Coordinates of C-alpha atoms in Angstrom, one line a residue:
M254 CA -39.6 308.7 187.4
I255 CA -41.3 308.9 184.3
N256 CA -43.4 311.7 184.2
E257 CA -47.2 311.4 182.1
K258 CA -45.8 313.0 179.3
G259 CA -42.9 310.4 179.0
V260 CA -44.9 307.7 179.4
V261 CA -46.7 308.8 175.8
I262 CA -43.8 309.4 174.1
N263 CA -42.3 305.8 175.2
M264 CA -45.4 304.4 174.2
I265 CA -45.5 306.1 170.8
L266 CA -41.6 304.8 170.4
F267 CA -42.9 301.3 171.5
E268 CA -45.6 301.0 169.2
G269 CA -43.3 302.2 166.2
M270 CA -40.7 300.1 167.1
R271 CA -43.4 297.1 167.3
W272 CA -44.4 298.2 163.6
V273 CA -40.4 297.9 162.4
H274 CA -40.2 294.1 163.7
I275 CA -43.5 292.7 162.4
V276 CA -42.7 294.5 158.9
A277 CA -39.1 292.7 159.2
G278 CA -40.3 289.5 160.9
F279 CA -42.6 289.3 158.0
L280 CA -39.6 290.2 155.7
A281 CA -37.8 287.7 156.9
L282 CA -40.7 285.0 157.5
F283 CA -41.4 284.9 153.8
T284 CA -38.0 285.0 152.5
F285 CA -35.9 282.0 154.6
W286 CA -36.9 279.2 152.1
I287 CA -35.6 280.8 149.2
P288 CA -31.7 280.3 149.7
I289 CA -32.8 277.1 151.1
V290 CA -34.2 275.7 147.7
T291 CA -31.9 277.9 145.4
K292 CA -28.0 277.0 143.5
K293 CA -26.0 277.7 147.1
G294 CA -23.3 280.7 146.2
G295 CA -25.7 281.9 142.9
K296 CA -26.8 285.4 142.4
V297 CA -30.7 284.9 144.0
H298 CA -29.0 282.6 147.0
T299 CA -26.6 285.7 148.0
R300 CA -29.0 288.1 147.2
I301 CA -32.3 287.2 149.0
G302 CA -29.7 285.6 151.7
W303 CA -28.4 289.2 152.4
I304 CA -32.2 290.4 152.5
Y305 CA -32.9 287.8 155.1
T306 CA -30.3 288.5 157.2
S307 CA -30.8 292.3 157.2
A308 CA -34.2 291.7 158.4
M309 CA -33.3 289.3 160.9
A310 CA -30.8 292.3 162.2
I311 CA -33.7 294.5 162.6
V312 CA -35.7 292.3 164.2
S313 CA -33.3 291.2 167.0
V314 CA -32.7 294.5 167.8
S315 CA -36.4 295.7 167.9
A316 CA -36.9 292.7 169.8
W317 CA -34.4 293.5 172.8
Y318 CA -35.6 297.1 172.6
M319 CA -39.3 296.0 173.2
G320 CA -38.5 293.3 175.3
L321 CA -36.6 295.7 177.5
Y322 CA -39.6 298.4 177.5
R323 CA -41.5 295.6 178.8
I324 CA -39.4 294.6 181.9
F325 CA -37.8 298.2 182.7
F326 CA -40.7 301.0 181.4
S327 CA -43.7 299.7 180.7
P328 CA -46.3 300.4 183.7
Y329 CA -48.7 297.9 182.3
S330 CA -46.7 294.7 182.5
D331 CA -47.6 291.6 184.9
S332 CA -45.7 289.0 185.3
E333 CA -46.9 286.9 182.1
V334 CA -46.0 289.6 180.0
I335 CA -42.4 289.8 181.6
S336 CA -41.6 286.2 181.5
F337 CA -42.7 286.5 177.4
A338 CA -40.1 289.6 177.1
W339 CA -37.9 287.6 178.1
F340 CA -38.3 285.3 175.7
L341 CA -38.4 287.7 173.3
I342 CA -34.6 289.3 173.8
Y343 CA -33.6 285.9 173.8
I344 CA -34.9 284.5 170.5
G345 CA -33.5 288.3 169.8
L346 CA -29.8 287.0 170.3
L347 CA -30.6 283.6 169.2
S348 CA -31.1 285.4 165.9
A349 CA -28.6 287.5 165.8
A350 CA -26.1 285.2 166.6
T351 CA -27.0 282.8 164.7
A352 CA -27.3 284.7 161.1
W353 CA -24.0 286.2 162.5
Y354 CA -22.3 283.2 162.8
G355 CA -23.5 281.9 159.7
I356 CA -22.4 285.2 157.7
R357 CA -18.6 284.7 159.7
V358 CA -18.0 281.3 158.8
L359 CA -18.1 282.6 155.1
R360 CA -15.4 285.3 156.1
F361 CA -12.9 282.9 157.6
K362 CA -13.6 279.9 155.2
H363 CA -9.9 279.7 154.6
R364 CA -9.0 279.9 157.8
K365 CA -6.3 277.3 158.6
S366 CA -5.9 277.7 163.0
R367 CA -8.3 278.6 165.4
H368 CA -10.5 281.4 165.6
R369 CA -10.2 283.8 168.5
H370 CA -12.0 286.9 167.2
S371 CA -14.1 288.6 170.4
I372 CA -16.7 289.3 168.5
D373 CA -17.1 286.0 167.1
L374 CA -16.7 283.9 170.6
L375 CA -18.8 286.4 171.9
F376 CA -22.2 286.2 170.1
P377 CA -21.8 281.6 170.9
F378 CA -21.0 282.5 174.6
L379 CA -24.0 285.0 175.5
L380 CA -26.1 282.2 173.8
L381 CA -24.8 279.3 175.9
S382 CA -24.6 281.3 179.6
G383 CA -28.0 283.4 178.6
G384 CA -29.4 280.0 177.7
I385 CA -28.4 278.6 180.5
G386 CA -29.8 281.3 182.7
M387 CA -33.1 281.8 180.8
S388 CA -33.7 278.2 181.2
I389 CA -33.2 277.8 185.0
Y390 CA -35.5 281.0 185.2
G391 CA -38.1 279.4 183.4
H392 CA -38.1 276.2 185.6
F393 CA -38.1 278.6 188.5
I394 CA -41.8 280.5 187.4
N395 CA -42.7 277.4 185.6
F396 CA -42.8 279.1 182.4
P397 CA -42.0 276.1 179.8
L398 CA -41.2 278.1 176.8
L399 CA -38.1 280.2 178.9
A400 CA -37.7 276.2 180.4
W401 CA -37.2 274.3 177.1
F402 CA -36.4 276.6 174.3
P403 CA -33.0 278.1 175.6
L404 CA -31.6 274.6 175.2
V405 CA -31.3 275.1 171.5
G406 CA -29.5 278.3 172.2
I407 CA -27.2 276.1 174.6
F408 CA -26.4 273.6 172.2
L409 CA -26.0 276.0 169.3
G410 CA -23.5 278.4 171.4
G411 CA -21.6 275.3 172.4
S412 CA -21.7 274.0 168.9
Q413 CA -20.2 277.3 167.7
L414 CA -17.7 277.9 169.9
W415 CA -16.2 274.4 169.7
Y416 CA -16.2 275.1 165.5
W417 CA -14.1 278.5 166.2
L418 CA -11.8 277.3 168.9
R419 CA -11.0 274.1 166.9
V420 CA -8.9 273.8 163.7
P421 CA -11.4 272.5 160.8
K422 CA -10.2 269.1 159.9
M423 CA -12.7 268.4 156.9
K424 CA -12.5 270.3 153.9
G425 CA -15.8 272.6 153.2
Q426 CA -16.7 272.4 157.0
W427 CA -17.6 276.2 156.5
L428 CA -20.2 275.5 154.2
I429 CA -21.8 272.7 156.9
E430 CA -21.4 275.7 159.4
H431 CA -23.1 278.3 157.3
I432 CA -26.2 276.4 156.6
V433 CA -26.6 275.1 160.3
G434 CA -26.2 279.0 161.2
M435 CA -28.7 280.1 158.6
L436 CA -31.4 277.5 159.1
S437 CA -31.0 277.8 162.9
C438 CA -31.9 281.5 162.5
S439 CA -34.6 280.1 160.7
I440 CA -36.0 278.1 163.7
A441 CA -36.0 281.6 165.7
T442 CA -38.2 283.2 162.9
I443 CA -40.5 280.6 162.6
T444 CA -41.0 280.2 166.4
A445 CA -41.1 284.0 167.1
F446 CA -44.0 283.6 164.5
T447 CA -45.4 281.0 166.3
V448 CA -45.7 282.6 169.8
F449 CA -45.7 286.3 168.7
G450 CA -47.6 286.6 165.1
A451 CA -49.7 284.1 164.7
P452 CA -51.8 284.8 167.8
Q453 CA -52.3 288.2 167.0
L454 CA -53.0 287.6 163.0
L455 CA -55.8 285.0 164.0
N456 CA -57.1 287.5 166.9
I457 CA -56.6 284.5 169.6
A458 CA -55.7 284.8 173.1
G459 CA -52.5 282.5 172.5
S460 CA -51.3 279.5 171.0
H461 CA -50.7 275.8 173.4
P462 CA -47.3 275.4 174.1
V463 CA -46.4 272.1 172.3
L464 CA -46.7 274.5 169.1
W465 CA -44.1 276.5 170.3
F466 CA -41.6 273.7 170.0
I467 CA -42.9 272.6 166.6
P468 CA -40.6 274.8 164.3
T469 CA -37.5 273.1 166.4
I470 CA -39.0 269.7 165.6
V471 CA -39.9 270.6 162.0
M472 CA -36.2 272.5 161.3
L473 CA -33.9 269.9 163.0
P474 CA -34.3 266.9 160.6
V475 CA -33.8 269.4 157.8
I476 CA -30.5 271.0 159.6
I477 CA -29.7 266.7 160.3
G478 CA -30.6 266.4 156.2
F479 CA -27.9 269.1 155.0
T480 CA -25.4 268.0 157.4
T481 CA -25.4 264.4 156.6
Y482 CA -25.5 265.1 153.1
Y483 CA -22.7 267.6 153.0
T484 CA -20.4 266.2 155.6
K485 CA -20.9 262.9 152.9
K486 CA -19.4 265.0 149.8
F487 CA -17.0 266.6 152.0
S488 CA -16.1 263.4 153.0
H489 CA -15.0 261.6 150.0

């Protein structure tokens, strides 16, 4: 059991981590689009890309902390708060996994064989298996956000494993995977803001569940567009 003093200390730590999460989240939200519109591989693209990636790393770690706190340590959590906490943990995993993938495909862009580095396979495996578990749990408790949003992670986790465990067949495939990874990370950025940030900023109780999926719906054509363009470019 945690005494009253321990509860107060945990609440102070939680509040501090919440502000770290908010600042890093807004930094990511304001910078994610710059690498998209700037020259790929250029100085601005690279520098802002690292700022965005670093911000998302902080967002992910702080999301895990806050989610676990809400589930296991907060004396004020109810079933709805716990459901949102699980989503926070999963979207933190999605952010970390996609950002890591986007970086690591650059690191191994010249590989000529299957890639079996444990850390690079662990993230997509967790994304895939965790997504299945979260989706089942979401259906069980009738919570649409957990029931359907993890499908994004299931697809991305599966596609990342598919890329790592196969020998690249197309020149420049690494660039396509880098773009897909970072754009997928931006889905997590915008979705988290839609679910958590916007309601607090606008001082409303919550947003309609349909709005939670708009970032995925909007970003999916962008991902398909970039993938199609570069696939055609490298196929010739």
